[in-house]
Coordinates of C-alpha atoms and ligand atoms in Angstrom, one line a residue:
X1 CA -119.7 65.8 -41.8
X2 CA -116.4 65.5 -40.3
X3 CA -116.2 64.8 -36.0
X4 CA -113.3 66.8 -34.7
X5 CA -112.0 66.4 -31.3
X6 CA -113.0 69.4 -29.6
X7 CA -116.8 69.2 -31.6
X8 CA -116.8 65.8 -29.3
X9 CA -115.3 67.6 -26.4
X10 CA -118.4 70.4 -26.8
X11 CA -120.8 67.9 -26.7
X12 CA -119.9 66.6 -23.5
X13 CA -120.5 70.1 -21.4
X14 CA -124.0 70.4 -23.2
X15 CA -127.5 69.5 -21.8
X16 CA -128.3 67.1 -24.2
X17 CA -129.3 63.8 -23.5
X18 CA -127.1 61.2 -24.5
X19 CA -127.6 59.4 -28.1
X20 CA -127.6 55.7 -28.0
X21 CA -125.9 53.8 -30.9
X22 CA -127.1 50.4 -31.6
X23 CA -124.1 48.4 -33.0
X24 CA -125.0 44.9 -35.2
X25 CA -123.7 43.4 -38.0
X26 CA -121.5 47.2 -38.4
X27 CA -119.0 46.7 -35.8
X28 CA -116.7 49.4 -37.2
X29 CA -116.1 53.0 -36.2
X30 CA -115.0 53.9 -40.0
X31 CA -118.5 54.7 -42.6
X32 CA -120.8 54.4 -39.6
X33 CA -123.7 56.1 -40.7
X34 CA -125.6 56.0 -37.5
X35 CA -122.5 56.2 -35.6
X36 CA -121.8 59.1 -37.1
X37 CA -125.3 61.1 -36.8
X38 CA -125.3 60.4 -33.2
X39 CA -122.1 62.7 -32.8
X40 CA -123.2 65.2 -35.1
X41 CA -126.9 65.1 -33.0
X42 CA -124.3 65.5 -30.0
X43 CA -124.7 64.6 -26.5
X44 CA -122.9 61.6 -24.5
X45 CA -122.4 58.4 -26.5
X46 CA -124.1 55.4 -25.4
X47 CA -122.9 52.3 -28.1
X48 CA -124.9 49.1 -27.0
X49 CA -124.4 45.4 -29.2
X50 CA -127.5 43.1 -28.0
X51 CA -126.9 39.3 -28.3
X52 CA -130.3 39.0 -29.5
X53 CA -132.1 36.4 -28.2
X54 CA -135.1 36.9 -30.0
X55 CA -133.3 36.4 -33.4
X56 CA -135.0 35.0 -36.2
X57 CA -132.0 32.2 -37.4
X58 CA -129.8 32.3 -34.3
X59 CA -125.8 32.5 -35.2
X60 CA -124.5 29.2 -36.2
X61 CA -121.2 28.5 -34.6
X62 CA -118.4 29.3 -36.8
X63 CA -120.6 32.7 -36.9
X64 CA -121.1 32.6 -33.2
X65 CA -116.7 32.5 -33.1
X66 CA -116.3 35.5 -35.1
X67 CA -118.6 37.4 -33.5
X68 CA -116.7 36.6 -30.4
X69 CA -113.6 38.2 -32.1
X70 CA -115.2 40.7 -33.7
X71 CA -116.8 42.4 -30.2
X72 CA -113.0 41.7 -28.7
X73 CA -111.9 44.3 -31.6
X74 CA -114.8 46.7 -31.6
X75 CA -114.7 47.2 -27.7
X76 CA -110.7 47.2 -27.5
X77 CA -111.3 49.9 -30.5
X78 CA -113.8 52.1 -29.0
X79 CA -111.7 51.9 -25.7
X80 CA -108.1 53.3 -27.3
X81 CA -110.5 56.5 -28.5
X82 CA -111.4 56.7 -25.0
X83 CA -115.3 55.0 -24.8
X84 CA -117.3 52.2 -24.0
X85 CA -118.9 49.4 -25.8
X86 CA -122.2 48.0 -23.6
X87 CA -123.0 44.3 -23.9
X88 CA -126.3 42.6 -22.9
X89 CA -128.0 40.0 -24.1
X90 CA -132.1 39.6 -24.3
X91 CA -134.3 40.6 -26.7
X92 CA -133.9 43.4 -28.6
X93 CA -137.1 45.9 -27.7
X94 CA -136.6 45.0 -23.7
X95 CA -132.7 45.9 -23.6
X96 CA -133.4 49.1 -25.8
X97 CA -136.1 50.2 -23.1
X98 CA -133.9 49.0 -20.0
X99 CA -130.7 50.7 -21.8
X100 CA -132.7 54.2 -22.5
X101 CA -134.2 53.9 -18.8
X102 CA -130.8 53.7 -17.2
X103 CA -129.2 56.1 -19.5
X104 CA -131.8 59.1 -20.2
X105 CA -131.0 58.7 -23.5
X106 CA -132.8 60.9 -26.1
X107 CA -132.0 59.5 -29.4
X108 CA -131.5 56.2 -30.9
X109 CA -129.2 55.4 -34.4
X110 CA -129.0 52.0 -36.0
X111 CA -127.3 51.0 -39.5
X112 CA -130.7 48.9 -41.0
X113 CA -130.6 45.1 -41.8
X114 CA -132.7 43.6 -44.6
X115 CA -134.4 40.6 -43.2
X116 CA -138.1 40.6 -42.9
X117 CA -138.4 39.7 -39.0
X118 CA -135.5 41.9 -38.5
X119 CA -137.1 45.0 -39.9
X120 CA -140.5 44.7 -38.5
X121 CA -138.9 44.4 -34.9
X122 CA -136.7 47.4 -35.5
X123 CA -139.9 49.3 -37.1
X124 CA -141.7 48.6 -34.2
X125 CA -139.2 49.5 -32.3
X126 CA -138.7 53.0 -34.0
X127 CA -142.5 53.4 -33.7
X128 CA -142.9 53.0 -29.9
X129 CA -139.8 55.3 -29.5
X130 CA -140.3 57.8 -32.1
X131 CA -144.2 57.5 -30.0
X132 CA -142.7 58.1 -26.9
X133 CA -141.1 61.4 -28.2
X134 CA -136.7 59.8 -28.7
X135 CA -135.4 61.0 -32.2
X136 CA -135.1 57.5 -33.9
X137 CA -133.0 57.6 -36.8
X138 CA -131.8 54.5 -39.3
X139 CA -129.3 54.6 -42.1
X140 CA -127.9 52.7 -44.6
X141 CA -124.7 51.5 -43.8
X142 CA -124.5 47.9 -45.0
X143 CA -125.1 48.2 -49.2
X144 CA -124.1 50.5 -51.8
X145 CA -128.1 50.2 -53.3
X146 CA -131.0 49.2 -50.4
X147 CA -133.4 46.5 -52.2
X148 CA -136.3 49.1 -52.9
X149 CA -133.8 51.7 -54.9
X150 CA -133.7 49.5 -57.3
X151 CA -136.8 48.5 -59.5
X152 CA -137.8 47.5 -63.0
X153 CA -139.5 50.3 -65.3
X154 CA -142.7 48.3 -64.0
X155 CA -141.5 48.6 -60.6
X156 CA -141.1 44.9 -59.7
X157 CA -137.4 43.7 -58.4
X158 CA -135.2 42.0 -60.7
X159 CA -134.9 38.6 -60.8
X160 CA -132.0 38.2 -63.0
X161 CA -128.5 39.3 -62.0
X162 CA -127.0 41.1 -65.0
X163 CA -129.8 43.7 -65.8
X164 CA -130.1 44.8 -61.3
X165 CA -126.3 45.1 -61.6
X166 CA -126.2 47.7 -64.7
X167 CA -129.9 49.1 -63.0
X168 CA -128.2 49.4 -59.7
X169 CA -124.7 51.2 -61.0
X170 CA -126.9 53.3 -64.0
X171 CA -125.9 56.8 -62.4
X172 CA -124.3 55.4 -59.1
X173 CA -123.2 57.9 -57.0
X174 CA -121.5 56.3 -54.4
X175 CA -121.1 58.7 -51.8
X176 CA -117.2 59.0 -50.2
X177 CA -116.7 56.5 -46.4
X178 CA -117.2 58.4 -43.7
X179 CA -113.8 58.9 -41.8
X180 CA -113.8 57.0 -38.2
X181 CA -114.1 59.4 -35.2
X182 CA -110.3 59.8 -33.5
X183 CA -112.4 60.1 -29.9
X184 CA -114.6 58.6 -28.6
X185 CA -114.3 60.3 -24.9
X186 CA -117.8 61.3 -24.5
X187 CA -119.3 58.4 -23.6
X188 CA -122.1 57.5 -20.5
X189 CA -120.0 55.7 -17.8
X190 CA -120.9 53.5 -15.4
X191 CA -123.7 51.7 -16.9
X192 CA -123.9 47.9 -16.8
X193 CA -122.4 46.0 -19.4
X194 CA -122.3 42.0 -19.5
X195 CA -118.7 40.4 -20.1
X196 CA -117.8 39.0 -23.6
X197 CA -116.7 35.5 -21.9
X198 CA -120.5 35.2 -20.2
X199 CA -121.8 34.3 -23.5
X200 CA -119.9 31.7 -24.3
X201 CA -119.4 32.3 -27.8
X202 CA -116.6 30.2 -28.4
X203 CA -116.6 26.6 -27.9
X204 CA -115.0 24.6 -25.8
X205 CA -113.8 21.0 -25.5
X206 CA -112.8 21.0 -27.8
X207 CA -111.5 24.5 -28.7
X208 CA -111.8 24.6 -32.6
X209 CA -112.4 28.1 -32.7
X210 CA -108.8 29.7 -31.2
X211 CA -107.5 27.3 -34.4
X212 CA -109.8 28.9 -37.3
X213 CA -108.0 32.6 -36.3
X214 CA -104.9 30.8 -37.6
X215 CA -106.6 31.8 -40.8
X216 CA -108.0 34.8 -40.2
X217 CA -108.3 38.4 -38.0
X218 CA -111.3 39.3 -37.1
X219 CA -112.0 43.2 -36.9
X220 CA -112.3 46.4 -38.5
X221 CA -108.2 47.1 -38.6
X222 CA -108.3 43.0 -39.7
X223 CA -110.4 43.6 -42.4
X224 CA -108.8 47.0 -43.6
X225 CA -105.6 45.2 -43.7
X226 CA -106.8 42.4 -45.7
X227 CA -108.3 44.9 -48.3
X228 CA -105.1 46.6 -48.8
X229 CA -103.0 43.2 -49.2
X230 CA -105.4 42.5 -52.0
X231 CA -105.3 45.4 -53.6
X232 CA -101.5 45.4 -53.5
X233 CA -101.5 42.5 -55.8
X234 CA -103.8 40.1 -56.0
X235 CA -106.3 42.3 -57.6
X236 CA -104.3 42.7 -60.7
X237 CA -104.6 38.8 -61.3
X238 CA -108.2 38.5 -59.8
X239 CA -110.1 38.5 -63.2
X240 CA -108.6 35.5 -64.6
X241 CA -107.4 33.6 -61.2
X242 CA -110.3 34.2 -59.2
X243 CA -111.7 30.3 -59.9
X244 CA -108.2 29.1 -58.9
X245 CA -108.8 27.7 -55.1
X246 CA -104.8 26.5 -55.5
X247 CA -104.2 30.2 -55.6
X248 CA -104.9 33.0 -53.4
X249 CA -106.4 35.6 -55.7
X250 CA -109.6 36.3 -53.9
X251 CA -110.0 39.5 -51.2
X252 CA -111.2 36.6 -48.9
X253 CA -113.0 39.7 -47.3
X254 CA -116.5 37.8 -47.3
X255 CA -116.2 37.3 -43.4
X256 CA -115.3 41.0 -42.6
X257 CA -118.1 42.2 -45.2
X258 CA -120.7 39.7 -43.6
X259 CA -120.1 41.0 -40.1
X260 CA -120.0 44.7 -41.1
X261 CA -116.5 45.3 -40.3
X262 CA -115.8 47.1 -43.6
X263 CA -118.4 48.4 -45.7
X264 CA -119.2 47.9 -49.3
X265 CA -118.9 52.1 -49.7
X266 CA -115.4 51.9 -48.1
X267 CA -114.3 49.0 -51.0
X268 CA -115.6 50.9 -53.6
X269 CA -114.1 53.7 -52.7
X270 CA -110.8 51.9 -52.6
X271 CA -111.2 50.5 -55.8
X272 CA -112.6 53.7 -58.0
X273 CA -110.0 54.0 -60.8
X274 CA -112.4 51.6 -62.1
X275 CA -110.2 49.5 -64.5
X276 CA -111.1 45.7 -65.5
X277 CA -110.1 44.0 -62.9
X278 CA -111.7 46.3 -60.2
X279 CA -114.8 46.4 -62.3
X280 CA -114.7 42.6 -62.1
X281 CA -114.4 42.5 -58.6
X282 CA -116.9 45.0 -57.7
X283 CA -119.1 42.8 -59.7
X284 CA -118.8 40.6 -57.2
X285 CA -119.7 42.6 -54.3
X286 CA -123.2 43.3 -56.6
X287 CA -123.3 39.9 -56.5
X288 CA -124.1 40.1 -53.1
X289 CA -126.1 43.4 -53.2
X290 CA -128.4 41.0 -55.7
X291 CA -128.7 38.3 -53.0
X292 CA -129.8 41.2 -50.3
X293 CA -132.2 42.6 -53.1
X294 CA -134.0 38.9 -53.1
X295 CA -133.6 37.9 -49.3
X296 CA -135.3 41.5 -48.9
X297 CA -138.3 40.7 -51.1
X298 CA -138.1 36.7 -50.4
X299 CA -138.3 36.6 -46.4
X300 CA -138.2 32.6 -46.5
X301 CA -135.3 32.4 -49.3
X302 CA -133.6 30.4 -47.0
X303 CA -136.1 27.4 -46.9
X304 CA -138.4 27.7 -49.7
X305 CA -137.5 27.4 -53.3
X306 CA -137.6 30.8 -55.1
X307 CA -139.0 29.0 -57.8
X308 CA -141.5 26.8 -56.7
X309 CA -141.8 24.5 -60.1
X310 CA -139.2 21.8 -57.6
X311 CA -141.4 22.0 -54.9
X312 CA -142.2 18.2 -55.5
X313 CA -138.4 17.3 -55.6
X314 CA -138.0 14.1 -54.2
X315 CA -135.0 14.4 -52.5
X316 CA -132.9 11.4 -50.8
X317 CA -132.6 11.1 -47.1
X318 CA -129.1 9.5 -46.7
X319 CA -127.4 10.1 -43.3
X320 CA -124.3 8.5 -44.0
X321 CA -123.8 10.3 -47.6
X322 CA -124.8 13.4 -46.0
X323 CA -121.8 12.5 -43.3
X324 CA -119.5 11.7 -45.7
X325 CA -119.9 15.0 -47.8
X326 CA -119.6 16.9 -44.6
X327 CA -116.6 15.2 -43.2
X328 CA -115.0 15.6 -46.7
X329 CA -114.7 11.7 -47.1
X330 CA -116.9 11.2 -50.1
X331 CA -114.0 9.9 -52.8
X332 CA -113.9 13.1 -54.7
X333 CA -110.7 14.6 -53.6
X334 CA -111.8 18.5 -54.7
X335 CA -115.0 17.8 -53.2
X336 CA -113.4 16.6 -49.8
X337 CA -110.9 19.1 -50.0
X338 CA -113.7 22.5 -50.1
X339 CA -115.4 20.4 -47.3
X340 CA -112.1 19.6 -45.1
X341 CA -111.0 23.5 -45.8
X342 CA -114.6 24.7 -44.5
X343 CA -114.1 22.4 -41.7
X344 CA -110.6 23.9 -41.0
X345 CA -110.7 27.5 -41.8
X346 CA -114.3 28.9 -41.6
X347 CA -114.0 29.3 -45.1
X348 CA -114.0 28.1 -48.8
X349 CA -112.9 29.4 -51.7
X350 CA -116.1 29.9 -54.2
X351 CA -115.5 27.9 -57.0
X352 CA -115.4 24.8 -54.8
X353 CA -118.3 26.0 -53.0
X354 CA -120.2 25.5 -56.3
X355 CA -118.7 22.4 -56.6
X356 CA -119.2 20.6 -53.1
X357 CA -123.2 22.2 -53.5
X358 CA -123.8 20.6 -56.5
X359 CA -122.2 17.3 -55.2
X360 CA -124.5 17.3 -52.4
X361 CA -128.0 18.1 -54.1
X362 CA -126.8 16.5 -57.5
X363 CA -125.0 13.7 -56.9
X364 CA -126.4 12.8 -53.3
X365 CA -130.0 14.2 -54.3
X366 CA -130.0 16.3 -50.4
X367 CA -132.0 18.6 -50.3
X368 CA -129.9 21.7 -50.5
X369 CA -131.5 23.5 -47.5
X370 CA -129.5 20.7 -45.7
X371 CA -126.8 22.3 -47.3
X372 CA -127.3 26.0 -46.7
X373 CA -127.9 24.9 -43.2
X374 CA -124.6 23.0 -42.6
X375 CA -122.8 25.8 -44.6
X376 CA -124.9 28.2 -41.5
X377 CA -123.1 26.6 -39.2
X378 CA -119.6 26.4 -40.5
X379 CA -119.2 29.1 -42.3
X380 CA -117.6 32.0 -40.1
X381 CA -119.1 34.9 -42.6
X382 CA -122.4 32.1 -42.4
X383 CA -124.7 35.4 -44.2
X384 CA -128.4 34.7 -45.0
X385 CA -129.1 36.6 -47.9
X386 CA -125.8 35.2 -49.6
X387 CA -125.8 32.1 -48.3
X388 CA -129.5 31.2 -49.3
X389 CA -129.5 33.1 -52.9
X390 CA -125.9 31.1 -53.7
X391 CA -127.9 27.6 -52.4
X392 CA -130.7 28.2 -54.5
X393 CA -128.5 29.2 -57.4
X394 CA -126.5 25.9 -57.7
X395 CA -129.9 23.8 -57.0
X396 CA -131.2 25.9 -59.9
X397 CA -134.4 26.6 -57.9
X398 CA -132.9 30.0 -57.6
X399 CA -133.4 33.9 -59.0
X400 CA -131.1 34.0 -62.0
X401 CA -130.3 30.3 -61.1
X402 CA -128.1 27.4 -63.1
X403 CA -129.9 25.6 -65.1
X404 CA -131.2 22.3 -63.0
X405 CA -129.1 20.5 -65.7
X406 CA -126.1 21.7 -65.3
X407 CA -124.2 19.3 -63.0
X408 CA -120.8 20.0 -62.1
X409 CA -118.6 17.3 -62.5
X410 CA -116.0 16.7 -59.4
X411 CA -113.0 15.7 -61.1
X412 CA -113.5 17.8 -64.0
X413 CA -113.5 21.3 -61.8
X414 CA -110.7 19.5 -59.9
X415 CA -108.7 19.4 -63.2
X416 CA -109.7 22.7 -64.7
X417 CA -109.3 24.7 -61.3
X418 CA -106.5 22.6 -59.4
X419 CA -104.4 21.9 -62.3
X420 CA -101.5 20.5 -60.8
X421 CA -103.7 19.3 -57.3
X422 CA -101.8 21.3 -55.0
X423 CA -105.3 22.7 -53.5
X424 CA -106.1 18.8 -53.3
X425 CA -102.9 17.8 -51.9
X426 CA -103.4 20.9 -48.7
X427 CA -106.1 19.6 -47.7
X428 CA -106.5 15.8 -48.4
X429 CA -103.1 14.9 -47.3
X430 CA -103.0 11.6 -47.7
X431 CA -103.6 12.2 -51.0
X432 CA -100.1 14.1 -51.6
X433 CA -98.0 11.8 -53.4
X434 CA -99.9 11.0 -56.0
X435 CA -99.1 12.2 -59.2
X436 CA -101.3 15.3 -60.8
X437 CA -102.4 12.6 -63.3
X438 CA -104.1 10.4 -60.7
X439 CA -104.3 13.4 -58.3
X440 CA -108.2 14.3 -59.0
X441 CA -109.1 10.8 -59.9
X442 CA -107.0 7.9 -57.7
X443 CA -109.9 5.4 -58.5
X444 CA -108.6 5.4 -62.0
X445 CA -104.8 5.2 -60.6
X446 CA -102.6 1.7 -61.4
X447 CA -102.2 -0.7 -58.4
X448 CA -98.6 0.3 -58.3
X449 CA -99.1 4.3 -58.5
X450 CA -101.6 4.3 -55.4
X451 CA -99.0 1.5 -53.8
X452 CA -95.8 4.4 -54.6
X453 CA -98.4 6.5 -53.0
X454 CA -98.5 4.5 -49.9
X455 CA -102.7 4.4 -50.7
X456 CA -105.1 2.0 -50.1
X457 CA -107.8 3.0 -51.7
X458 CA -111.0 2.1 -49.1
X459 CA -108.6 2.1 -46.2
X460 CA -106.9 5.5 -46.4
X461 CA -109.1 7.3 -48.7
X462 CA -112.6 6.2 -49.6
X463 CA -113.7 5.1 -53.1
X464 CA -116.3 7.4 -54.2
X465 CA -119.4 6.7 -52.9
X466 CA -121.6 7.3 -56.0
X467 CA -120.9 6.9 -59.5
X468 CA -120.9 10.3 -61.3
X469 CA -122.2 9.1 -64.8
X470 CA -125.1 7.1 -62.9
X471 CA -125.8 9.7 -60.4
X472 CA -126.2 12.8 -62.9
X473 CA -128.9 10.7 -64.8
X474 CA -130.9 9.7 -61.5
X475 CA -131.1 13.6 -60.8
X476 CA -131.6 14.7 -64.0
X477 CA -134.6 12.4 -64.2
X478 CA -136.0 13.2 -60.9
X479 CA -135.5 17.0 -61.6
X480 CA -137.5 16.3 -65.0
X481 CA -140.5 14.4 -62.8
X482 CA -140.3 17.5 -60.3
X483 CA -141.0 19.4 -63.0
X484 CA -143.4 18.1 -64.6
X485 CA -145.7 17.4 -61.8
X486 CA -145.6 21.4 -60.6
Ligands
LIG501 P1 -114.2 37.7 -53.6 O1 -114.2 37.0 -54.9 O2 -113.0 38.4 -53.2 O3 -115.5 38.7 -53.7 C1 -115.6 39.9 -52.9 C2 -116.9 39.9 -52.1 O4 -118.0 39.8 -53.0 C3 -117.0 38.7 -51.2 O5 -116.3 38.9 -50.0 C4 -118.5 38.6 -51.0 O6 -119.0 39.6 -50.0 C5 -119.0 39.1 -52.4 N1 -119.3 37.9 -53.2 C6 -118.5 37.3 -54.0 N2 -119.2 36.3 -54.7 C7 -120.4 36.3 -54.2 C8 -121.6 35.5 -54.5 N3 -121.6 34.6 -55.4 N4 -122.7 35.8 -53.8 C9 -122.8 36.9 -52.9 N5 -121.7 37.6 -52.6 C10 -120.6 37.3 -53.2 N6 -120.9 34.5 -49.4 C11 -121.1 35.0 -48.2 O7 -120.6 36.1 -47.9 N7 -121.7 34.3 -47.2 C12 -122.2 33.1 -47.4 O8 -122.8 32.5 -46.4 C13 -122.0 32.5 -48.6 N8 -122.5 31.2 -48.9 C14 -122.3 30.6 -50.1 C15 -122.7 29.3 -50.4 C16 -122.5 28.7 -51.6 C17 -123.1 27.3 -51.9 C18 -121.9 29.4 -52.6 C19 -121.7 28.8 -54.0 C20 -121.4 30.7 -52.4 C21 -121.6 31.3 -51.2 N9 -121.1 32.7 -50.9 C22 -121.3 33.2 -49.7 C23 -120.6 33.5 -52.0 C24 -119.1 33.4 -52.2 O9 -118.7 32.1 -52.3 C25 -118.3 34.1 -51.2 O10 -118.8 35.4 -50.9 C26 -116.8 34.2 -51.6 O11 -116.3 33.0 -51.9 C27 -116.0 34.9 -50.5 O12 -114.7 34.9 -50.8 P2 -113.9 36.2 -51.1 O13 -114.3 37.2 -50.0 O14 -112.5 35.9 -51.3 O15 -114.6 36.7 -52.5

């Protein structure tokens, strides 16, 4: 399956009419599937992206930032192998047939995607094509398992984690990543492409986009890089540190994963000797196979409970709790770190992410598709499947979910995961002098301590704005009345 130089060369003096490639969320040149049948099919590369503007959730704007990045890589990519990435923006079907007019193009390849509205445009795309006599050709590119390969005996999908993990690796054969072409010189010039800047991906005034890349490098060679890093270390600690936020034990690879610029074949592959730890951290990466697996046969996971006995939830509709927990100012310093870190860096560490959702549906009683939707937008790997499944999971109205009773407690995760409050004292700085004692709890701190501290407790930090003990008996009580009405 290999693309040699002078195999791309060849293709250039034939007759055939070019191949177009439709880049989305796979904006690598390494295990490209689709990239890759369109050089073996031969004939001039044509490699479009489409800001779609018929999109069924449009990016949020973290998202919206790294996609900005991401192109930047992928076109300056493409260009050092000598081709051309095309831009335009419109709906999907419309910039397909204007592309394939302009280009004669004989072939279409795309990577598939797993959303509902997503697929039936691309299937009814494929059909008018395939109808109008173009080779149309989709691979998998974005899962090591697509939703339908993996069924109970009675053919249903699994609603329960542990069993679709052991069903989905029974026998795996994970096939090895396809290398990324060296060249890339056969490409159709002179066809329009828009500029990256014209969309206006990134914001402006002010710029709080440039500042997140402190954080992070967006890309395929980013996102390679970071995998090796973590594997050179990390990884051996990752089974017991990874719920340490104070530590950096994670891959923190979710961005480049969400936005295709590594593939779940080319981790695995990385990470095949297949001792404990790796085993424990590709369990993560079923984690998010599972939450594909349910947004595939849930469509509206994303806004209606999976499990419908909380449809009569009364939830709370508090605009100033809701602006508190989002502004990290709600008096739980672990909670106000996660949400000051999100705010920051585009990113949070998972453990805290359990934490801060639970705060906000448990303890604020907010509905946690306000959640999901705020996490949409600030997130920069902001990924529907994921994002939804994990929502629905803390609410406990989820596949496989918590139990509705569990409640996390804020200063108790605090404690257990930020021992000594250095995670705390990052990103709530005017927390930092107090004393790991106080450091999760400062209501509870001595007069003197917070005054050593040089805190105010209601001036330069807030006191918490709901009582934990009386909070978790209101939700558990309304969750009971929830249930008992479905
Ligand atoms: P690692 O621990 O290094 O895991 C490796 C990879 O496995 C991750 O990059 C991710 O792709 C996958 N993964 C890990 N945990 C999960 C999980 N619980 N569910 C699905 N995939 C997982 N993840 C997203 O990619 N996008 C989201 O929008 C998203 N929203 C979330 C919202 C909430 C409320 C919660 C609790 C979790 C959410 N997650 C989401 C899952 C998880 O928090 C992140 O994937 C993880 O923190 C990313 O950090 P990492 O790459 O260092 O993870």
């Amino acid at each position: 399956m290999k693309q040699n130089r002078s195999d791309n060369r060849m293709h250039v003096m034939t007759d055939l009419s070019p191949s177009l490639v439709w880049f989305r969320d796979d904006r690598r040149l390494g295990d490209h599937p689709a990239l890759q049948a369109a050089m073996d099919r031969g004939g001039p590369l044509v490699l479009l992206y489409i800001l779609e503007t018929d999109a069924a959730r449009p990016h949020g704007g973290a998202r919206a930032v790294w996609l900005h990045y991401s192109l930047t890589a992928l076109q300056a990519a493409i260009e050092d192998r000598g081709g051309r990435l095309i831009l335009r923006r419109g709906s999907s079907a419309e910039v397909i047939d204007a592309v394939i007019a302009e280009t004669d193009a004989g072939a279409v390849f795309w990577n598939r995607r797993y959303h509902k509205p997503d697929r039936d445009r691309d299937a009814a795309i494929k059909d008018d094509l395939a109808a109008r006599g173009l080779t149309v050709e989709s691979f998998n590119g974005n899962l090591l398992v697509e939703p339908w390969e993996v069924e109970t005996k009675s053919g249903t999908p699994y609603r329960v984690f542990t069993p679709f993990w052991r069903a989905a690796t029974d026998g795996l054969d994970v096939t090895d990543p396809i290398p990324a072409p060296q060249q890339l010189d056969s490409c159709v010039p002179d066809v329009s492409s828009d500029g990256l800047a014209d969309w206006a991906l990134m914001p402006t005034n002010p710029d709080w986009g440039s500042k997140m890349m402190d954080y992070h490098t967006p890309g395929e060679a980013g996102a390679q890089a970071r995998l090796a890093d973590f594997l050179d270390g990390p990884i051996e600690e990752y089974a017991e540190g990874r719920d340490r936020p104070d530590k950096a034990l994670t891959s923190r690879l979710s961005p480049h994963l969400a936005h295709g610029e590594i593939s779940p074949r080319q981790i695995w592959d990385a990470c095949k000797d297949n001792d404990y730890t790796s085993r424990k951290f590709l369990t993560e990466i079923g984690w998010r196979e599972f939450s594909y697996s349910l947004l595939f046969y849930n469509p509206d996971l994303a806004t209606q409970n999976f499990n419908d006995g909380y449809d009569a939830m009364a939830w709370d509709h508090d605009d100033q709790a809701f602006e508190a927990w989002t502004r990290g100012r709600t008096g739980y310093p672990f909670v106000d770190a996660g949400m000051r870190q999100l705010w920051e860096t585009g990113w949070m560490h998972n453990r805290v992410r359990m934490v801060v959702a639970s705060f906000l549906i448990k303890h604020l009683m907010i509905d946690w598709r306000d959640g999901e939707d705020w996490f949409w937008d600030t997130l920069l790997e902001a990924d529907l499947a994921s994002n939804a499944a994990s929502w629905q999971w803390v609410a406990g109205t989820g596949a496989d979910a918590a139990p509705y009773f569990r409640v996390f407690n804020p200063f108790g995760q605090g404690e257990k995961f930020d021992p000594n409050g250095d995670y705390v004292r990052r990103w709530v700085p005017e927390l930092k002098r107090l004393p790991k004692k106080y450091i999760h709890q400062p209501w509870k701190a001595p007069k003197e301590v917070l005054t050593d501290a040089g805190i105010v407790l209601g001036r330069d930090y807030p006191d918490p704005i709901v009582d934990h003990k009386s909070a978790r008996e209101r939700v558990l009580s309304a969750y009971k009345t929830a249930r008992n009405s479905a």
